[in-house]
mmCIF file of C-alpha atoms in Angstrom:
data_model
loop_
_atom_site.group_PDB
_atom_site.id
_atom_site.type_symbol
_atom_site.label_atom_id
_atom_site.label_comp_id
_atom_site.label_asym_id
_atom_site.label_seq_id
_atom_site.Cartn_x
_atom_site.Cartn_y
_atom_site.Cartn_z
ATOM 1 C CA MET A 23 -9.740 9.256 -28.959
ATOM 2 C CA LYS A 24 -6.315 9.076 -27.926
ATOM 3 C CA LYS A 25 -4.525 6.271 -28.240
ATOM 4 C CA LEU A 26 -1.509 4.882 -25.824
ATOM 5 C CA ASP A 27 0.677 1.631 -26.061
ATOM 6 C CA VAL A 28 0.599 1.560 -22.379
ATOM 7 C CA ALA A 29 -1.967 3.223 -19.902
ATOM 8 C CA ILE A 30 -0.795 3.307 -16.017
ATOM 9 C CA VAL A 31 -3.911 3.569 -13.608
ATOM 10 C CA GLY A 32 -2.476 4.731 -10.364
ATOM 11 C CA ALA A 33 0.112 7.377 -9.218
ATOM 12 C CA GLY A 34 1.147 5.898 -6.259
ATOM 13 C CA PRO A 35 4.935 4.284 -5.912
ATOM 14 C CA TYR A 36 4.489 1.759 -8.116
ATOM 15 C CA GLY A 37 2.743 3.667 -10.786
ATOM 16 C CA LEU A 38 4.957 6.398 -10.880
ATOM 17 C CA SER A 39 8.125 4.148 -10.800
ATOM 18 C CA LEU A 40 7.245 1.921 -13.883
ATOM 19 C CA ALA A 41 6.273 5.315 -15.675
ATOM 20 C CA ALA A 42 9.667 6.441 -15.231
ATOM 21 C CA PHE A 43 10.898 3.144 -16.500
ATOM 22 C CA LEU A 44 8.491 3.273 -19.793
ATOM 23 C CA LYS A 45 9.954 7.118 -20.144
ATOM 24 C CA SER A 46 13.296 5.917 -20.076
ATOM 25 C CA SER A 47 12.446 3.102 -23.097
ATOM 26 C CA ASP A 48 10.433 5.998 -25.044
ATOM 27 C CA ILE A 49 7.466 3.945 -24.400
ATOM 28 C CA ASP A 50 4.146 5.956 -25.465
ATOM 29 C CA HIS A 51 2.235 5.945 -22.106
ATOM 30 C CA CYS A 52 0.791 7.675 -19.349
ATOM 31 C CA VAL A 53 0.262 7.457 -15.944
ATOM 32 C CA PHE A 54 -3.157 8.597 -14.429
ATOM 33 C CA GLY A 55 -4.770 9.742 -10.803
ATOM 34 C CA PRO A 56 -3.834 12.179 -8.221
ATOM 35 C CA ALA A 57 0.235 11.699 -7.468
ATOM 36 C CA MET A 58 0.627 9.522 -4.098
ATOM 37 C CA SER A 59 -3.001 10.427 -3.041
ATOM 38 C CA PHE A 60 -3.224 7.872 -0.706
ATOM 39 C CA TRP A 61 -0.492 9.066 1.742
ATOM 40 C CA GLN A 62 -2.121 12.235 1.712
ATOM 41 C CA ASP A 63 -5.870 11.326 1.943
ATOM 42 C CA ASN A 64 -5.992 8.313 3.702
ATOM 43 C CA MET A 65 -3.445 8.477 6.629
ATOM 44 C CA PRO A 66 -3.216 10.525 9.822
ATOM 45 C CA PRO A 67 -1.363 13.395 9.427
ATOM 46 C CA GLY A 68 2.017 12.903 11.428
ATOM 47 C CA THR A 69 2.141 9.389 10.529
ATOM 48 C CA LYS A 70 5.554 8.079 10.051
ATOM 49 C CA LEU A 71 6.282 5.331 7.432
ATOM 50 C CA LYS A 72 7.877 2.130 9.309
ATOM 51 C CA SER A 73 10.582 1.404 6.653
ATOM 52 C CA ASP A 74 14.046 2.913 6.615
ATOM 53 C CA GLY A 75 14.698 5.816 4.406
ATOM 54 C CA GLN A 76 16.639 3.620 2.210
ATOM 55 C CA SER A 77 13.680 1.462 1.786
ATOM 56 C CA SER A 78 11.224 3.906 0.690
ATOM 57 C CA ASP A 79 12.840 5.028 -2.533
ATOM 58 C CA LEU A 80 10.743 4.861 -5.737
ATOM 59 C CA PRO A 81 12.706 2.999 -8.196
ATOM 60 C CA ALA A 82 13.794 4.307 -11.364
ATOM 61 C CA PRO A 83 16.634 3.903 -14.156
ATOM 62 C CA GLY A 84 20.124 4.991 -13.350
ATOM 63 C CA SER A 85 20.862 6.946 -10.362
ATOM 64 C CA GLY A 86 17.052 7.960 -10.329
ATOM 65 C CA PHE A 87 15.614 9.916 -7.828
ATOM 66 C CA PRO A 88 16.078 8.633 -4.460
ATOM 67 C CA ILE A 89 14.546 10.039 -1.368
ATOM 68 C CA SER A 90 18.052 10.872 0.212
ATOM 69 C CA ARG A 91 18.746 13.120 -2.772
ATOM 70 C CA TYR A 92 15.131 14.795 -2.196
ATOM 71 C CA GLN A 93 16.099 15.241 1.919
ATOM 72 C CA ILE A 94 19.489 16.278 0.952
ATOM 73 C CA GLU A 95 17.609 19.103 -1.688
ATOM 74 C CA THR A 96 15.366 20.398 0.766
ATOM 75 C CA THR A 97 16.783 19.898 4.082
ATOM 76 C CA GLY A 98 20.414 19.597 3.600
ATOM 77 C CA SER A 99 20.705 16.112 5.318
ATOM 78 C CA PHE A 100 20.012 12.778 4.886
ATOM 79 C CA VAL A 101 19.644 10.129 8.034
ATOM 80 C CA VAL A 102 18.485 6.805 7.071
ATOM 81 C CA THR A 103 17.170 5.703 10.574
ATOM 82 C CA GLN A 104 15.315 8.621 10.659
ATOM 83 C CA PRO A 105 11.593 7.906 10.188
ATOM 84 C CA ILE A 106 9.906 9.613 7.217
ATOM 85 C CA THR A 107 6.552 11.312 7.722
ATOM 86 C CA VAL A 108 3.655 10.213 5.103
ATOM 87 C CA GLU A 109 3.493 14.335 4.450
ATOM 88 C CA GLU A 110 7.449 14.276 3.319
ATOM 89 C CA PHE A 111 6.686 10.914 1.576
ATOM 90 C CA HIS A 112 3.904 12.613 -0.289
ATOM 91 C CA ALA A 113 6.047 15.458 -1.165
ATOM 92 C CA TYR A 114 8.931 13.057 -2.344
ATOM 93 C CA GLY A 115 6.483 11.434 -4.286
ATOM 94 C CA THR A 116 5.226 14.361 -6.486
ATOM 95 C CA ARG A 117 8.610 15.640 -6.794
ATOM 96 C CA PHE A 118 9.532 12.233 -8.376
ATOM 97 C CA ARG A 119 7.001 12.705 -10.646
ATOM 98 C CA ASP A 120 7.951 16.124 -11.918
ATOM 99 C CA ARG A 121 11.526 15.080 -12.510
ATOM 100 C CA MET A 122 11.199 11.403 -13.432
ATOM 101 C CA VAL A 123 7.715 10.927 -15.405
ATOM 102 C CA SER A 124 7.231 12.341 -18.823
ATOM 103 C CA HIS A 125 3.314 12.076 -19.223
ATOM 104 C CA ALA A 126 1.225 12.145 -15.963
ATOM 105 C CA ASP A 127 -2.736 13.157 -15.728
ATOM 106 C CA PRO A 128 -4.201 13.660 -12.323
ATOM 107 C CA ARG A 129 -7.732 12.837 -13.641
ATOM 108 C CA THR A 130 -8.910 9.461 -12.158
ATOM 109 C CA VAL A 131 -10.124 6.500 -14.302
ATOM 110 C CA ALA A 132 -13.976 5.487 -14.148
ATOM 111 C CA THR A 133 -13.900 2.624 -16.053
ATOM 112 C CA ILE A 134 -11.611 -0.081 -18.185
ATOM 113 C CA ARG A 135 -13.184 -2.082 -20.531
ATOM 114 C CA ARG A 136 -11.629 -4.536 -23.108
ATOM 115 C CA ASP A 137 -12.048 -2.669 -26.952
ATOM 116 C CA GLY A 138 -11.055 -4.875 -29.996
ATOM 117 C CA ASN A 139 -7.411 -6.046 -29.220
ATOM 118 C CA GLY A 140 -6.920 -3.504 -26.958
ATOM 119 C CA PHE A 141 -8.546 -1.444 -23.962
ATOM 120 C CA SER A 142 -10.666 1.819 -23.639
ATOM 121 C CA LEU A 143 -10.349 3.861 -20.523
ATOM 122 C CA THR A 144 -13.105 6.501 -19.686
ATOM 123 C CA LEU A 145 -11.692 9.308 -17.146
ATOM 124 C CA GLU A 146 -13.801 10.971 -14.934
ATOM 125 C CA ASP A 147 -14.672 13.797 -17.062
ATOM 126 C CA GLY A 148 -15.885 11.453 -19.709
ATOM 127 C CA GLU A 149 -12.918 11.490 -21.900
ATOM 128 C CA GLU A 150 -12.301 8.178 -23.660
ATOM 129 C CA VAL A 151 -8.743 7.352 -24.068
ATOM 130 C CA GLY A 152 -7.367 3.862 -26.074
ATOM 131 C CA ALA A 153 -4.404 1.827 -25.086
ATOM 132 C CA ARG A 154 -2.892 -1.294 -25.905
ATOM 133 C CA ALA A 155 -1.960 -2.209 -22.506
ATOM 134 C CA VAL A 156 -2.982 -1.514 -19.210
ATOM 135 C CA VAL A 157 -1.284 -1.474 -15.909
ATOM 136 C CA VAL A 158 -3.408 -1.202 -12.763
ATOM 137 C CA ALA A 159 -1.392 -0.257 -9.804
ATOM 138 C CA VAL A 160 -4.391 0.775 -7.516
ATOM 139 C CA GLY A 161 -2.853 -0.055 -3.753
ATOM 140 C CA VAL A 162 -4.894 -1.110 -0.959
ATOM 141 C CA ARG A 163 -7.673 1.187 -0.889
ATOM 142 C CA SER A 164 -10.090 -0.505 -2.439
ATOM 143 C CA PHE A 165 -9.516 -3.783 -0.374
ATOM 144 C CA THR A 166 -10.705 -2.800 2.827
ATOM 145 C CA TYR A 167 -11.755 -6.096 5.136
ATOM 146 C CA LEU A 168 -14.123 -6.019 7.976
ATOM 147 C CA PRO A 169 -14.553 -8.853 9.662
ATOM 148 C CA ARG A 170 -18.344 -10.506 10.005
ATOM 149 C CA HIS A 171 -19.120 -9.208 13.147
ATOM 150 C CA LEU A 172 -18.174 -5.544 12.244
ATOM 151 C CA ALA A 173 -19.392 -5.512 9.262
ATOM 152 C CA ALA A 174 -23.111 -6.148 10.464
ATOM 153 C CA LEU A 175 -22.904 -2.664 12.236
ATOM 154 C CA PRO A 176 -24.341 0.677 10.627
ATOM 155 C CA ALA A 177 -22.394 2.597 8.369
ATOM 156 C CA ASP A 178 -22.472 5.605 10.464
ATOM 157 C CA CYS A 179 -21.024 3.570 13.648
ATOM 158 C CA ILE A 180 -17.621 2.189 11.840
ATOM 159 C CA THR A 181 -14.836 3.254 9.365
ATOM 160 C CA HIS A 182 -12.127 1.444 8.531
ATOM 161 C CA SER A 183 -8.660 2.897 9.411
ATOM 162 C CA VAL A 184 -8.086 3.757 5.256
ATOM 163 C CA GLU A 185 -10.943 6.181 5.755
ATOM 164 C CA HIS A 186 -8.774 8.307 8.262
ATOM 165 C CA GLY A 187 -6.652 11.052 6.986
ATOM 166 C CA PRO A 188 -8.115 13.543 9.343
ATOM 167 C CA VAL A 189 -9.886 12.441 12.477
ATOM 168 C CA ALA A 190 -11.344 15.681 13.791
ATOM 169 C CA ALA A 191 -14.812 14.552 13.345
ATOM 170 C CA LEU A 192 -14.354 12.120 16.258
ATOM 171 C CA ALA A 193 -12.892 14.675 18.590
ATOM 172 C CA GLY A 194 -14.814 14.335 21.763
ATOM 173 C CA LYS A 195 -16.214 11.027 21.028
ATOM 174 C CA ARG A 196 -15.552 8.123 22.414
ATOM 175 C CA VAL A 197 -13.994 5.427 19.911
ATOM 176 C CA ALA A 198 -12.850 1.918 19.912
ATOM 177 C CA VAL A 199 -10.053 1.060 17.383
ATOM 178 C CA VAL A 200 -9.877 -2.922 16.720
ATOM 179 C CA GLY A 201 -6.571 -4.057 15.870
ATOM 180 C CA SER A 202 -2.845 -3.790 16.833
ATOM 181 C CA GLY A 203 -1.254 -3.278 13.842
ATOM 182 C CA ALA A 204 0.447 -0.162 12.287
ATOM 183 C CA SER A 205 -2.809 1.347 11.258
ATOM 184 C CA ALA A 206 -4.777 0.761 14.540
ATOM 185 C CA ILE A 207 -1.667 2.108 16.448
ATOM 186 C CA ASP A 208 -1.216 5.349 14.147
ATOM 187 C CA VAL A 209 -4.996 6.178 13.904
ATOM 188 C CA ALA A 210 -5.548 5.461 17.590
ATOM 189 C CA ALA A 211 -2.713 8.250 18.278
ATOM 190 C CA ALA A 212 -4.146 10.443 16.308
ATOM 191 C CA LEU A 213 -7.414 10.027 17.634
ATOM 192 C CA HIS A 214 -6.086 10.458 21.385
ATOM 193 C CA GLU A 215 -4.313 13.639 19.907
ATOM 194 C CA ALA A 216 -7.251 15.488 18.378
ATOM 195 C CA GLY A 217 -9.015 14.857 21.844
ATOM 196 C CA ALA A 218 -11.195 11.434 21.204
ATOM 197 C CA ASP A 219 -11.775 9.260 24.072
ATOM 198 C CA THR A 220 -9.730 6.321 22.768
ATOM 199 C CA ARG A 221 -9.211 2.801 23.334
ATOM 200 C CA ILE A 222 -7.324 -0.473 21.324
ATOM 201 C CA ILE A 223 -9.136 -3.301 21.122
ATOM 202 C CA THR A 224 -7.124 -6.698 20.191
ATOM 203 C CA ARG A 225 -7.231 -10.235 20.507
ATOM 204 C CA ARG A 226 -3.095 -10.426 20.688
ATOM 205 C CA GLU A 227 -1.586 -11.031 23.751
ATOM 206 C CA SER A 228 0.479 -7.379 23.421
ATOM 207 C CA VAL A 229 1.137 -4.862 20.613
ATOM 208 C CA ALA A 230 4.564 -6.156 19.122
ATOM 209 C CA PHE A 231 6.317 -2.524 18.325
ATOM 210 C CA HIS A 232 9.328 -2.910 16.093
ATOM 211 C CA HIS A 233 12.719 -2.521 17.567
ATOM 212 C CA PRO A 234 14.601 0.974 16.742
ATOM 213 C CA PRO A 235 16.731 0.239 13.673
ATOM 214 C CA SER A 236 20.487 -0.337 14.138
ATOM 215 C CA HIS A 237 23.437 -0.595 11.703
ATOM 216 C CA ARG A 238 26.227 -1.951 13.685
ATOM 217 C CA ARG A 239 24.462 -5.349 14.141
ATOM 218 C CA PRO A 240 27.270 -7.877 15.039
ATOM 219 C CA LEU A 241 28.366 -10.002 11.841
ATOM 220 C CA ARG A 242 26.775 -13.043 13.416
ATOM 221 C CA HIS A 243 23.328 -11.666 14.257
ATOM 222 C CA ARG A 244 23.237 -10.469 10.257
ATOM 223 C CA ILE A 245 24.247 -13.862 9.531
ATOM 224 C CA ARG A 246 21.596 -15.365 11.519
ATOM 225 C CA ARG A 247 19.313 -12.730 10.652
ATOM 226 C CA PRO A 248 19.936 -10.817 7.412
ATOM 227 C CA ASP A 249 18.455 -7.436 6.924
ATOM 228 C CA THR A 250 16.087 -6.842 4.342
ATOM 229 C CA GLY A 251 14.151 -3.734 3.330
ATOM 230 C CA ILE A 252 11.004 -5.416 5.028
ATOM 231 C CA GLY A 253 12.666 -6.625 8.130
ATOM 232 C CA GLY A 254 14.937 -9.265 8.882
ATOM 233 C CA GLY A 255 15.355 -12.992 8.564
ATOM 234 C CA TRP A 256 16.314 -15.350 5.848
ATOM 235 C CA ASP A 257 12.507 -16.233 5.269
ATOM 236 C CA LEU A 258 12.449 -12.547 4.167
ATOM 237 C CA TRP A 259 15.270 -12.391 2.420
ATOM 238 C CA PHE A 260 14.223 -14.864 0.216
ATOM 239 C CA TYR A 261 10.954 -13.226 -0.127
ATOM 240 C CA VAL A 262 12.514 -10.087 -1.094
ATOM 241 C CA ASN A 263 15.410 -11.230 -3.421
ATOM 242 C CA PHE A 264 13.274 -14.044 -5.354
ATOM 243 C CA PRO A 265 9.920 -13.343 -5.794
ATOM 244 C CA ALA A 266 10.095 -15.394 -9.264
ATOM 245 C CA LEU A 267 10.977 -18.208 -7.537
ATOM 246 C CA PHE A 268 8.116 -17.427 -5.042
ATOM 247 C CA HIS A 269 5.893 -16.795 -7.902
ATOM 248 C CA ALA A 270 7.006 -20.734 -8.716
ATOM 249 C CA LEU A 271 5.750 -22.259 -5.415
ATOM 250 C CA PRO A 272 2.304 -23.962 -5.245
ATOM 251 C CA GLU A 273 -0.636 -21.521 -4.845
ATOM 252 C CA ALA A 274 -1.799 -22.801 -1.497
ATOM 253 C CA VAL A 275 1.655 -22.561 0.009
ATOM 254 C CA ARG A 276 2.244 -18.641 -1.743
ATOM 255 C CA LEU A 277 -1.756 -18.066 -0.092
ATOM 256 C CA ARG A 278 -0.296 -19.261 3.135
ATOM 257 C CA VAL A 279 3.002 -17.126 3.275
ATOM 258 C CA VAL A 280 1.129 -14.004 2.715
ATOM 259 C CA GLU A 281 -1.268 -14.519 5.268
ATOM 260 C CA THR A 282 1.147 -15.486 7.808
ATOM 261 C CA THR A 283 4.168 -13.523 7.216
ATOM 262 C CA LEU A 284 4.887 -10.097 8.876
ATOM 263 C CA GLY A 285 1.907 -9.684 11.432
ATOM 264 C CA PRO A 286 0.654 -6.424 12.983
ATOM 265 C CA ALA A 287 3.991 -4.589 14.293
ATOM 266 C CA PRO A 288 3.646 -0.625 14.503
ATOM 267 C CA GLY A 289 6.691 1.075 14.547
ATOM 268 C CA TRP A 290 9.225 1.942 17.432
ATOM 269 C CA PHE A 291 8.677 5.844 17.708
ATOM 270 C CA MET A 292 5.030 5.086 18.342
ATOM 271 C CA ARG A 293 5.440 3.862 21.793
ATOM 272 C CA ASP A 294 5.791 7.363 23.154
ATOM 273 C CA ARG A 295 2.547 8.332 21.820
ATOM 274 C CA ILE A 296 0.174 5.468 22.992
ATOM 275 C CA GLU A 297 2.083 3.797 26.196
ATOM 276 C CA GLY A 298 0.647 5.276 29.406
ATOM 277 C CA LYS A 299 -1.847 7.452 27.177
ATOM 278 C CA VAL A 300 -4.320 5.081 25.130
ATOM 279 C CA PRO A 301 -5.683 2.163 26.860
ATOM 280 C CA ILE A 302 -5.040 -1.295 25.180
ATOM 281 C CA LEU A 303 -7.374 -4.033 26.144
ATOM 282 C CA SER A 304 -5.135 -7.061 24.890
ATOM 283 C CA GLY A 305 -6.177 -10.706 24.632
ATOM 284 C CA MET A 306 -9.561 -9.840 24.003
ATOM 285 C CA THR A 307 -12.262 -12.119 22.342
ATOM 286 C CA THR A 308 -15.419 -10.484 21.148
ATOM 287 C CA MET A 309 -18.031 -12.377 22.023
ATOM 288 C CA ALA A 310 -20.459 -9.975 20.609
ATOM 289 C CA VAL A 311 -21.004 -6.443 18.995
ATOM 290 C CA SER A 312 -24.195 -4.804 18.749
ATOM 291 C CA ALA A 313 -25.250 -1.006 17.710
ATOM 292 C CA ASP A 314 -28.434 0.679 19.411
ATOM 293 C CA ASP A 315 -29.233 4.273 19.354
ATOM 294 C CA GLY A 316 -25.804 5.182 18.099
ATOM 295 C CA VAL A 317 -23.829 3.588 20.665
ATOM 296 C CA VAL A 318 -21.994 0.003 20.393
ATOM 297 C CA THR A 319 -21.334 -1.850 22.593
ATOM 298 C CA PHE A 320 -18.709 -4.695 22.920
ATOM 299 C CA ALA A 321 -19.189 -8.295 24.797
ATOM 300 C CA LEU A 322 -15.602 -9.422 25.546
ATOM 301 C CA LYS A 323 -13.722 -12.125 27.059
ATOM 302 C CA ASP A 324 -9.984 -11.804 28.218
ATOM 303 C CA ARG A 325 -7.537 -14.576 28.743
ATOM 304 C CA HIS A 326 -8.329 -15.344 31.644
ATOM 305 C CA GLY A 327 -12.199 -15.990 31.049
ATOM 306 C CA ALA A 328 -13.072 -12.530 32.343
ATOM 307 C CA ALA A 329 -16.335 -11.007 30.898
ATOM 308 C CA HIS A 330 -15.912 -7.399 30.017
ATOM 309 C CA ARG A 331 -18.403 -4.846 28.383
ATOM 310 C CA ILE A 332 -17.260 -1.391 26.427
ATOM 311 C CA GLU A 333 -19.350 0.982 25.037
ATOM 312 C CA VAL A 334 -18.579 3.327 22.707
ATOM 313 C CA ASP A 335 -19.755 6.110 19.825
ATOM 314 C CA HIS A 336 -17.844 4.827 17.242
ATOM 315 C CA VAL A 337 -15.486 2.101 15.912
ATOM 316 C CA VAL A 338 -12.665 2.157 13.420
ATOM 317 C CA ALA A 339 -11.646 -1.254 12.015
ATOM 318 C CA ALA A 340 -7.744 -1.531 11.621
ATOM 319 C CA THR A 341 -8.567 -4.970 10.244
ATOM 320 C CA GLY A 342 -6.515 -5.090 7.249
ATOM 321 C CA PHE A 343 -6.801 -5.510 3.537
ATOM 322 C CA ARG A 344 -7.816 -8.583 1.245
ATOM 323 C CA PRO A 345 -6.944 -7.858 -2.609
ATOM 324 C CA ASP A 346 -10.193 -8.710 -4.563
ATOM 325 C CA VAL A 347 -10.669 -8.365 -8.385
ATOM 326 C CA ALA A 348 -14.228 -8.036 -7.713
ATOM 327 C CA ARG A 349 -13.669 -4.848 -6.108
ATOM 328 C CA ILE A 350 -11.870 -3.097 -8.388
ATOM 329 C CA ALA A 351 -14.604 -1.165 -9.093
ATOM 330 C CA MET A 352 -13.325 0.558 -12.638
ATOM 331 C CA LEU A 353 -12.945 -2.785 -14.134
ATOM 332 C CA ASP A 354 -15.901 -3.192 -16.514
ATOM 333 C CA PRO A 355 -17.685 -6.465 -14.954
ATOM 334 C CA ALA A 356 -17.353 -8.790 -18.234
ATOM 335 C CA LEU A 357 -13.300 -7.486 -17.994
ATOM 336 C CA ALA A 358 -13.258 -8.495 -14.278
ATOM 337 C CA SER A 359 -15.097 -11.705 -14.602
ATOM 338 C CA ALA A 360 -12.624 -12.974 -17.583
ATOM 339 C CA ILE A 361 -9.417 -12.376 -14.936
ATOM 340 C CA ARG A 362 -8.275 -16.118 -13.362
ATOM 341 C CA THR A 363 -7.741 -15.728 -9.713
ATOM 342 C CA CYS A 364 -5.473 -16.929 -7.439
ATOM 343 C CA GLY A 365 -7.782 -17.060 -3.755
ATOM 344 C CA THR A 366 -9.630 -13.661 -4.823
ATOM 345 C CA ALA A 367 -6.629 -11.833 -6.213
ATOM 346 C CA PRO A 368 -5.399 -11.842 -9.824
ATOM 347 C CA ALA A 369 -3.299 -15.024 -11.077
ATOM 348 C CA LEU A 370 -0.647 -13.245 -12.542
ATOM 349 C CA SER A 371 2.188 -14.273 -14.891
ATOM 350 C CA ARG A 372 5.856 -14.079 -14.454
ATOM 351 C CA LYS A 373 5.547 -10.612 -16.162
ATOM 352 C CA PHE A 374 2.711 -9.836 -13.850
ATOM 353 C CA GLU A 375 0.049 -9.975 -16.496
ATOM 354 C CA THR A 376 -3.220 -11.123 -15.777
ATOM 355 C CA SER A 377 -4.867 -13.917 -18.006
ATOM 356 C CA VAL A 378 -6.575 -10.996 -20.216
ATOM 357 C CA PRO A 379 -3.585 -10.664 -22.427
ATOM 358 C CA GLY A 380 -2.355 -7.316 -22.249
ATOM 359 C CA LEU A 381 -3.953 -6.497 -18.930
ATOM 360 C CA TYR A 382 -1.289 -6.315 -15.998
ATOM 361 C CA MET A 383 -1.640 -5.607 -12.181
ATOM 362 C CA ILE A 384 1.433 -4.400 -9.837
ATOM 363 C CA GLY A 385 1.578 -3.666 -6.025
ATOM 364 C CA PRO A 386 -0.014 -5.451 -2.758
ATOM 365 C CA VAL A 387 -2.501 -6.991 -5.239
ATOM 366 C CA ALA A 388 -0.039 -9.042 -6.410
ATOM 367 C CA ALA A 389 1.230 -10.315 -3.430
ATOM 368 C CA PRO A 390 -0.461 -13.803 -3.367
ATOM 369 C CA SER A 391 1.351 -14.351 -6.693
ATOM 370 C CA PHE A 392 5.291 -13.012 -5.960
ATOM 371 C CA GLY A 393 5.172 -12.913 -1.997
ATOM 372 C CA PRO A 394 4.806 -10.642 0.855
ATOM 373 C CA VAL A 395 7.194 -8.168 -0.300
ATOM 374 C CA MET A 396 4.662 -6.709 -2.824
ATOM 375 C CA ARG A 397 2.655 -5.180 0.134
ATOM 376 C CA PHE A 398 5.600 -2.603 0.690
ATOM 377 C CA VAL A 399 7.123 0.245 -1.066
ATOM 378 C CA PHE A 400 9.905 -1.584 -1.448
ATOM 379 C CA GLY A 401 8.629 -4.569 -3.506
ATOM 380 C CA ALA A 402 8.337 -1.887 -6.236
ATOM 381 C CA GLY A 403 12.382 -2.074 -6.718
ATOM 382 C CA THR A 404 11.781 -5.720 -7.827
ATOM 383 C CA THR A 405 8.441 -5.268 -9.922
ATOM 384 C CA THR A 406 9.138 -1.979 -12.019
ATOM 385 C CA PRO A 407 12.245 -2.944 -13.649
ATOM 386 C CA VAL A 408 10.983 -6.134 -14.529
ATOM 387 C CA LEU A 409 7.631 -4.938 -16.040
ATOM 388 C CA GLY A 410 9.463 -2.117 -17.592
ATOM 389 C CA ARG A 411 11.752 -4.307 -19.825
ATOM 390 C CA HIS A 412 8.956 -6.918 -20.779
ATOM 391 C CA LEU A 413 6.712 -3.515 -21.958
ATOM 392 C CA ALA A 414 9.904 -2.406 -23.952
ATOM 393 C CA ARG A 415 10.227 -5.291 -25.566
ATOM 394 C CA ARG A 416 6.576 -5.568 -26.286
ATOM 395 C CA PHE A 417 6.203 -1.940 -27.594
ATOM 396 C CA PRO A 418 9.523 -1.000 -29.284
ATOM 397 C CA ARG A 419 9.748 2.483 -30.429
ATOM 398 C CA ALA A 420 12.500 4.565 -31.730
ATOM 399 C CA ALA A 421 11.436 7.817 -30.006
ATOM 400 C CA SER A 422 8.573 8.718 -28.287
ATOM 401 C CA THR A 423 5.651 10.886 -29.990
ATOM 402 C CA THR A 424 2.962 11.335 -27.040
ATOM 403 C CA VAL A 425 0.798 14.019 -26.852
ATOM 404 C CA PRO A 426 0.465 14.695 -23.030
ATOM 405 C CA LEU A 427 -3.238 14.364 -21.723
ATOM 406 C CA GLY A 428 -5.302 16.566 -19.866
ATOM 407 C CA PRO A 429 -3.999 19.516 -17.819
ATOM 408 C CA PRO A 430 -0.446 21.122 -18.435
ATOM 409 C CA ALA A 431 2.105 20.078 -15.894
ATOM 410 C CA ALA A 432 1.686 23.410 -14.196
ATOM 411 C CA ALA A 433 -1.971 21.741 -12.736
ATOM 412 C CA TYR A 434 -0.146 18.818 -11.233
ATOM 413 C CA GLY A 435 0.406 20.203 -8.056
ATOM 414 C CA GLN A 436 -2.652 21.647 -7.214
ATOM 415 C CA ALA A 437 -4.067 21.694 -3.831
ATOM 416 C CA GLY A 438 -5.648 18.027 -2.828
ATOM 417 C CA GLU A 439 -3.529 16.288 -4.952
#
């Protein structure tokens, strides 16, 4: 069985960024999983990131490989306020991997279990790999949340928004999208454009689109509401710049802040694809929802108390995510049960370590410990350098002698990755 100092499970923005820092410290490591697969497989084609280009960099040591350099190399220019499509972000991430990451293996990890003083990872093809430390960077795909009344619907009548990439299978059907955030609006636009009879149902009074970015705000406005990589305001400035101080807050306060900060807000550029094209049933309370013979019926009440009845063929629930250790399927049950939790998320040390020595978790799953910034790519900037330095001290090496695992580098860019 091959042995590593550090195995990174998940090759999204956080996993790839951490791998770049471990490479710079000559740490014996490998990052596992298809690179940036979430951005290719779980978001509708044509979706754009809400964050500005400068907030979408994958952090790396030194000058690294920011997305501005990628765009200049591929298109000849970079406009910081121009939204980035998920297709371009996926391509940027895979180019980052090729340039900045020394050891990547596109195979997924099926199981992680404790093995003596370290861990044993079983890969999708049955190969086993040993590691002294494991960093889980799995994103949000495992943490879909369905309200109870929607979870009771038959499985063939409902999907979560994270299950849509392509939406062509729903063309010609009557579809209700439940929610009013970016995921709801993105998938509703894609469904409408694919030929589905689409409507949006939300309990909110209106859809709160982001304002277009401005980089010439008056000084007094910038003092009153300083800009950050995740929005404007002194509260967000604190969450972005002082995640370690956020970590020191009482658990109940942290959980409340993460639950209530930065509510649903689709990108400003989505207005033209939604307004006047997709009906929005706002201010709605769901009184009951049922399914019969393939038809889903919503009994709704609006803010004035008037009743509405909506029948559709399918429901897309854009109802968010809730980090939950018990839903990280690759964790051996005995390992999962040994992890102390903060709510349902892992309770992490200041170095992102769980209560199981040597097991770390980063990305959105770390939000209850380190704040709302962890729900964004931008949060990698305050995560991966800290964890990279910590692991470099834990596993000092004069030079890396790692033998790459799995397929050769030429296979990393294969179709479907």
